[in-house]
Amino acid sequence: DRKYLYEPQTPVLAFSDDGMIKGLVPGFCGRATGLVRITGADAIGDESKRDWKAVAWRNEFVHGQFVVWTDRPARCLRTSVSPLVNANGERLPAESVSTRFVRYVVGHAKHKGEITQKEQLFGDCLDDATELDLPEHGYRPVWLTVHVSANAAPGTYRGILRVIANAKDIIEFPLEIKVGSRTLPPPSEWKTFVDFWQHPWAVARYHGVKPFSKLHYALMEEYLKTLAAVGQKTITATVVHHAWGQGNNYDCFGSMVEAIRRRDGSFVFDYSIFDQYVAFAKRCGLGPQIHCYTLAGFKSRHTDEETGEKLVAYNDQRAFWRIFLKDFESHVKAKGWLGDVYMALDESAPEVLKSAVDLLRAAAPGLKVAMAGERRPSEYDGVEVENFSEVLGHVTPEFIAEAHERRQKGYTTSYYICCGPGFPNTFLRSPLCESVWQGIYIAGTGLDGILRWAAFTWPRDPLFDGSFIHWPPGDTYLIYPGPRLSTRYEMLRDGFEICEKIRILRATGAMTPELEKLLDPSTYGRDQSFFAERTAAVTAAVDAIP
Amino acid sequence: DRKYLYEPQTPVLAFSDDGMIKGLVPGFCGRATGLVRITGADAIGDESKRDWKAVAWRNEFVHGQFVVWTDRPARCLRTSVSPLVNANGERLPAESVSTRFVRYVVGHAKHKGEITQKEQLFGDCLDDATELDLPEHGYRPVWLTVHVSANAAPGTYRGILRVIANAKDIIEFPLEIKVGSRTLPPPSEWKTFVDFWQHPWAVARYHGVKPFSKLHYALMEEYLKTLAAVGQKTITATVVHHAWGQGNNYDCFGSMVEAIRRRDGSFVFDYSIFDQYVAFAKRCGLGPQIHCYTLAGFKSRHTDEETGEKLVAYNDQRAFWRIFLKDFESHVKAKGWLGDVYMALDESAPEVLKSAVDLLRAAAPGLKVAMAGERRPSEYDGVEVENFSEVLGHVTPEFIAEAHERRQKGYTTSYYICCGPGFPNTFLRSPLCESVWQGIYIAGTGLDGILRWAAFTWPRDPLFDGSFIHWPPGDTYLIYPGPRLSTRYEMLRDGFEICEKIRILRATGAMTPELEKLLDPSTYGRDQSFFAERTAAVTAAVDAIP
C-alpha cells in the first residue's frame, strides 16, 4: 500500500456528480498550468497548452508548473530537461534547472476541540523523489525551477522538459526563458527585513536527535541556510523555558540559557548553548538581529543547585529578571553582539510592555526591544520599541507614516501574518499568488519587511498532515522536513525578489509611473480576487521593464 | 496537552468496576516490582516491598524495576542513586548505574483490513528523559540498570535509589548487588549466533535523512553498536531492490547493489554502497557473516543505461543471476570477504531453494547460502545450506540432532521467532521472561543461536504505536528510535548472558546436575506459565553457582 509510505492519500482525479471524470481520455496526458495549486478536480485541462515562458533577471529563481495525469496506472514517472540554449548556442548550466514533484499533504481544522472529518489534500511540498508511480486516475504536478546564474549571458534560452512514464510514454513541454541584463544581488544583500521564527526543538524532535547535539547541528545547517536564501535577518533565540508554553506549539521551546540558583542564593547563567547556537546561525547566514524570547511574563524558571530540581519558579520574578538582564547584557557585550540583541515579546498589552521595558532599560540599557503588536508603536505610551511588527490587518496609513519616521531613528518596522488574516496569507489553502503578494506589499507600503511566526514549527508529522489544532493548516511552517521547500516558500521568495527588483529599479530611476501606481496602497482592493489580479499585474509590469 | 507530545496516552491507574482505584491512598507512593510489564491495573501494590537484590558476574548487566504512583499531579519526577559501596568501602563507579523511565506505546492489531478499536498501552521503551511529570492518578515505572565493570572487586554492594517528585517527596529503594568473581567476556567474544535483521532504510526514513548519506551513517552507528552489544553476528545486506516487496515492511528495502544494463546489452554492477555499508557495519562490531538478500525469486530489476529507466525486470532472470553472482563472487573475493558472504532466502519451498542453490553453486561456488525455513535441513533434497534457521514451532529433537552434526561441518544452525509462535516470544504483549527464555533455550538445545527478522523494521511511528498491519505489536522491532532500548532488548541480553554463563560453567566443569536438568529440552512444558517458572528457576540456579 504505497500511499501509506509516501503521502496521506495518493492524489487522484476527482469524479464529478455523474460518476465520471470530466475530460478524461485514455493514456498519459499533460499540460502546463500556472503557479497555482492543482487538485483532483482541476488537474485535467487544455492539453494544447504546454508552453512555459518566463522572464528573469540574472541570479533570479523562476518557476513553472506542469501536470500530468493518466487513466490507468503509469509506472516510473520521471523527468528529463534538455539544455536551455540561446540563439548564440550558449547554454544555461545544467545545475541551473531542476524539477521537483509536488507532494500532497492533508489539511484539516479543529473546531471546538474536535478534528473535523473534512480533510483536504494540498499539493505544497516540493519533493526530492526522482521517480513516482501514478495509480489508476492518478495525477501529479511537476514543478520546474530555473535559477539563472549571475553570469548568464542575456538572451532567450529555449529547451524542452520531458515527462516520462512507462519508459516510453513521453510528454514534451517547450520551455523559453528570457534573461535580461539586470542582476539580482544575493539574498545576503537584500534590504527586506525577513523574520521567520526558527524552532530548533521541532527539528530535533522530528529527526529524532538530541537538541544541540552534533547531529542536530548537522541537520539544522540546511534549514537555516534555506532561510538565509530568502534574506532572513533575525536569529530566533530563547532565554527562558517554554517561551510560548505548549499552546501554539507541538514541541515546546526549551531555553538556550540555563539559570542556576546557587546554594548561597545567587544566580549563575549558563550561556553555552546560546553562544554556540547564535554563532552557528550566523555562520549559516542568519542575522544580524538576535531576537531573544521572551521578556513577556517574566518567567523565572531555573535550576536549584542544592536540590537539583529544575524549572522551579523564583519567588521574586522581577528581581530575577534584573539580575539576569544585567548579566546577559555583559555577556553579549563580551561576545561583541551588543546592538544586535533584542529582548522580544509578542502581542503584549501596553501596560505589560511598559512595565517590562522599564525594567529592561533600568537593568540593561544596552539591550534592545522587539515586539509584535496590534497597534501603532506611538500608541504604546512611554515605550520605544526598536523593532516593531504590526499585524497585517491593523496596518493603516498612519502606521505606514510612522514606519517611515522610525526608519530615520534606525528602527525596524514590519508587518506580520499569522493565523490571520484569512487572506492574503500563506496557508495551505491560500492561493499561491498571496505568497508572492507579500513581497509586493513590502515594496508598495515601504515597510521594512515581514514577520511570520513559524518557519518550521512543525506539527507531529508535517509531511502527512499540515494541521495543528485550530491554526489554519500550513500556518505553522513553510519548510518541510528534509529540508524540502514548499510552494509557499518559493512564492514568498518570488515576492521578495520582486521587492528587491523594485528597490533597484527605483534607485536607478527605471521605474514606470504605471508600476508605481500599481504599488500604491491607496489603490489596493479588499476582495480576495484583488491579490491575484494585482500580483499578476505587478509581475508583468516588472518583467516589462528592460 | 503533554500526552500529545510524549506518549500516545499518559499512563494512569485503572479504575475498577466500582469506579474506584483499588488501593489508592493520598500521596506519592512506590514499590519494587519484578522485571514485568506494569499496567494501570497492577501498578499499585505492596509498598513495604522496596528492596532490590541482584547477583551478577563482572561485566554483566543486571536490571531492576520500581513503580511510583500518585493520587494528585506530581511535578518533576526524577531519580538519584547513591554510590553502591561494599563492606570494604569500595564503590561501583557512578557510570555503572543508570535509571530510565519506562515509556508507553500503543499496540493494536489489524483484523481483516481494519484496525481494531481495542488499543492497549505497553510500557516497553526505556527512555532518555531525565524528568517527567505525573498527572492525577499517574504512575510510572523506573528501570534500573547496573553494568558491573569487568574489574569490579567481588563483594556485596549496597546503595539507595531515590525517586523524587515535587522536589520534596522522596521514596527510597534499598539496593543490594552481589558481585561474584566470575567475569563475562565482552559480547564480541560471545559464542551465540545472533541474527537480528537490520533495516537501514527505516532508520533513514524515520530520521528524515537520505539513505547512506553522511548523516545516515552517523545515525546508524548507534543502532549497529547496540546490536553488537548483544553479540550480533551478521550484517543484513541487500543485493536486489525490494527484497521483501512492501508486504511486511512499512519501508521497502532498497538495494545496496545497482545493476546497470549497458547499451551493448552487458551488465555492470555498482557495489559502492554495499562495500561502504559492509565495511561500516564491521567497524560497528557486526559480523563476520554477511547475509545478502535475496536469492529468492530471482529478482532482476536494474537500470537501463540507454533509457535511464530504473527498476526494469530483465527478460531472462536466470541469465541475469548467473552474470550477477559470478561478478559478485569476484567482487567479494577482492574485498577479502569470500567465506563470509551468504546469499540469503527465507521460507522458500524445497524445489525453489534447490533451483536457486543449483544456479548459485554453478555460477559462484565460493558464495554460501543462508536460509530460514520450516523443515529440517536434511529434508531439502540435494541442497547444502551453510546457515540454516528453523522456525521455533518446528524445532524437534531430530532437528536438534542434525544441528549438532552440522556444527561438525562448520555450518550454523539456529531457530527463529517472528509473527509466531504466540509464546514464548518477544512481542509487546509477551511477558518479559519470554525474552530471557530465548537465551536459556539456546543453552538448553545446544543450537547455535537465534534469528529474529526485525531489529528496527519500524512502523510509521514506533514511539507511539508498535503495531504494523497484522503482525503482533512490537514484532517489527526491538530497538526504538534514538536509539532507545526496549525492555525486550534488555531481557534478550539477560538471556544471552545466561547462555554465555552456562557455556563457561560447562567448560569449567562448574555446572550442577540440577541446572542441566532444568535445561534439558525433554523437560520443557507447553503452557505459557512454564516459561516464567523455568526462566526463574534457571536464573536462580545459575546465580547459586559461585
PDB file of C-alpha atoms in Angstrom, chain A residues 260-345:
ATOM      1  CA  ILE A 260      21.114  28.109  38.167  1.00  0.00           C
ATOM      2  CA  ARG A 261      20.422  29.247  41.678  1.00  0.00           C
ATOM      3  CA  ARG A 262      23.420  28.505  43.844  1.00  0.00           C
ATOM      4  CA  ARG A 263      23.365  27.362  47.434  1.00  0.00           C
ATOM      5  CA  ASP A 264      24.142  30.913  48.585  1.00  0.00           C
ATOM      6  CA  GLY A 265      21.043  32.195  46.796  1.00  0.00           C
ATOM      7  CA  SER A 266      22.925  33.918  43.993  1.00  0.00           C
ATOM      8  CA  PHE A 267      22.314  33.141  40.338  1.00  0.00           C
ATOM      9  CA  VAL A 268      24.697  31.975  37.676  1.00  0.00           C
ATOM     10  CA  PHE A 269      23.780  31.659  33.999  1.00  0.00           C
ATOM     11  CA  ASP A 270      24.991  29.046  31.563  1.00  0.00           C
ATOM     12  CA  TYR A 271      25.107  30.634  28.109  1.00  0.00           C
ATOM     13  CA  SER A 272      26.960  27.835  26.352  1.00  0.00           C
ATOM     14  CA  ILE A 273      24.054  26.684  24.146  1.00  0.00           C
ATOM     15  CA  PHE A 274      23.044  30.259  23.361  1.00  0.00           C
ATOM     16  CA  ASP A 275      26.564  31.211  22.347  1.00  0.00           C
ATOM     17  CA  GLN A 276      27.082  28.117  20.272  1.00  0.00           C
ATOM     18  CA  TYR A 277      23.731  28.371  18.523  1.00  0.00           C
ATOM     19  CA  VAL A 278      23.934  32.069  17.727  1.00  0.00           C
ATOM     20  CA  ALA A 279      27.445  31.697  16.314  1.00  0.00           C
ATOM     21  CA  PHE A 280      26.266  28.725  14.281  1.00  0.00           C
ATOM     22  CA  ALA A 281      23.207  30.582  12.937  1.00  0.00           C
ATOM     23  CA  LYS A 282      25.445  33.484  11.926  1.00  0.00           C
ATOM     24  CA  ARG A 283      27.726  31.095  10.044  1.00  0.00           C
ATOM     25  CA  CYS A 284      24.610  29.817   8.235  1.00  0.00           C
ATOM     26  CA  GLY A 285      23.933  33.372   7.068  1.00  0.00           C
ATOM     27  CA  LEU A 286      21.262  34.497   9.547  1.00  0.00           C
ATOM     28  CA  GLY A 287      21.248  37.797  11.358  1.00  0.00           C
ATOM     29  CA  PRO A 288      22.411  40.322  12.260  1.00  0.00           C
ATOM     30  CA  GLN A 289      19.488  40.682  14.684  1.00  0.00           C
ATOM     31  CA  ILE A 290      19.238  38.241  17.573  1.00  0.00           C
ATOM     32  CA  HIS A 291      15.705  38.096  18.994  1.00  0.00           C
ATOM     33  CA  CYS A 292      15.605  36.639  22.479  1.00  0.00           C
ATOM     34  CA  TYR A 293      12.282  35.219  23.671  1.00  0.00           C
ATOM     35  CA  THR A 294      10.802  36.267  25.845  1.00  0.00           C
ATOM     36  CA  LEU A 295      10.680  39.187  28.157  1.00  0.00           C
ATOM     37  CA  ALA A 296       6.917  38.618  28.306  1.00  0.00           C
ATOM     38  CA  GLY A 297       5.589  37.227  31.554  1.00  0.00           C
ATOM     39  CA  PHE A 298       8.880  37.437  33.431  1.00  0.00           C
ATOM     40  CA  LYS A 299       9.284  33.704  33.517  1.00  0.00           C
ATOM     41  CA  SER A 300      11.841  32.796  36.115  1.00  0.00           C
ATOM     42  CA  ARG A 301      12.311  29.075  35.949  1.00  0.00           C
ATOM     43  CA  HIS A 302      15.720  27.916  36.920  1.00  0.00           C
ATOM     44  CA  THR A 303      17.685  25.006  38.305  1.00  0.00           C
ATOM     45  CA  ASP A 304      18.143  24.815  42.040  1.00  0.00           C
ATOM     46  CA  GLU A 305      21.737  23.790  42.634  1.00  0.00           C
ATOM     47  CA  GLU A 306      21.058  22.417  46.108  1.00  0.00           C
ATOM     48  CA  THR A 307      18.089  20.158  45.394  1.00  0.00           C
ATOM     49  CA  GLY A 308      18.929  19.539  41.756  1.00  0.00           C
ATOM     50  CA  GLU A 309      15.376  20.417  40.915  1.00  0.00           C
ATOM     51  CA  LYS A 310      14.878  22.001  37.532  1.00  0.00           C
ATOM     52  CA  LEU A 311      12.382  24.508  36.309  1.00  0.00           C
ATOM     53  CA  VAL A 312      11.336  25.997  39.602  1.00  0.00           C
ATOM     54  CA  ALA A 313       9.886  29.487  39.659  1.00  0.00           C
ATOM     55  CA  TYR A 314      11.691  32.158  41.628  1.00  0.00           C
ATOM     56  CA  ASN A 315       9.650  33.922  44.252  1.00  0.00           C
ATOM     57  CA  ASP A 316      10.519  37.422  43.052  1.00  0.00           C
ATOM     58  CA  GLN A 317      10.321  37.346  39.280  1.00  0.00           C
ATOM     59  CA  ARG A 318      11.259  40.960  38.736  1.00  0.00           C
ATOM     60  CA  ALA A 319      14.292  40.650  40.965  1.00  0.00           C
ATOM     61  CA  PHE A 320      15.311  37.576  38.972  1.00  0.00           C
ATOM     62  CA  TRP A 321      14.972  39.486  35.718  1.00  0.00           C
ATOM     63  CA  ARG A 322      17.022  42.450  36.928  1.00  0.00           C
ATOM     64  CA  ILE A 323      19.811  40.041  37.786  1.00  0.00           C
ATOM     65  CA  PHE A 324      19.516  38.122  34.550  1.00  0.00           C
ATOM     66  CA  LEU A 325      19.261  41.097  32.197  1.00  0.00           C
ATOM     67  CA  LYS A 326      22.292  42.791  33.691  1.00  0.00           C
ATOM     68  CA  ASP A 327      24.277  39.594  33.431  1.00  0.00           C
ATOM     69  CA  PHE A 328      23.031  38.919  29.904  1.00  0.00           C
ATOM     70  CA  GLU A 329      23.933  42.411  28.737  1.00  0.00           C
ATOM     71  CA  SER A 330      27.507  41.968  29.987  1.00  0.00           C
ATOM     72  CA  HIS A 331      27.673  38.596  28.349  1.00  0.00           C
ATOM     73  CA  VAL A 332      26.503  39.668  24.887  1.00  0.00           C
ATOM     74  CA  LYS A 333      28.720  42.720  25.095  1.00  0.00           C
ATOM     75  CA  ALA A 334      31.714  40.463  25.689  1.00  0.00           C
ATOM     76  CA  LYS A 335      30.625  38.380  22.685  1.00  0.00           C
ATOM     77  CA  GLY A 336      30.546  41.523  20.529  1.00  0.00           C
ATOM     78  CA  TRP A 337      26.805  41.186  19.919  1.00  0.00           C
ATOM     79  CA  LEU A 338      25.533  44.214  21.836  1.00  0.00           C
ATOM     80  CA  GLY A 339      23.412  46.313  19.496  1.00  0.00           C
ATOM     81  CA  ASP A 340      22.110  43.228  17.729  1.00  0.00           C
ATOM     82  CA  VAL A 341      20.387  41.677  20.723  1.00  0.00           C
ATOM     83  CA  TYR A 342      16.664  42.343  21.125  1.00  0.00           C
ATOM     84  CA  MET A 343      14.599  41.181  24.072  1.00  0.00           C
ATOM     85  CA  ALA A 344      11.445  40.053  22.329  1.00  0.00           C
ATOM     86  CA  LEU A 345       7.766  39.933  23.170  1.00  0.00           C
TER      87      LEU A 345
END
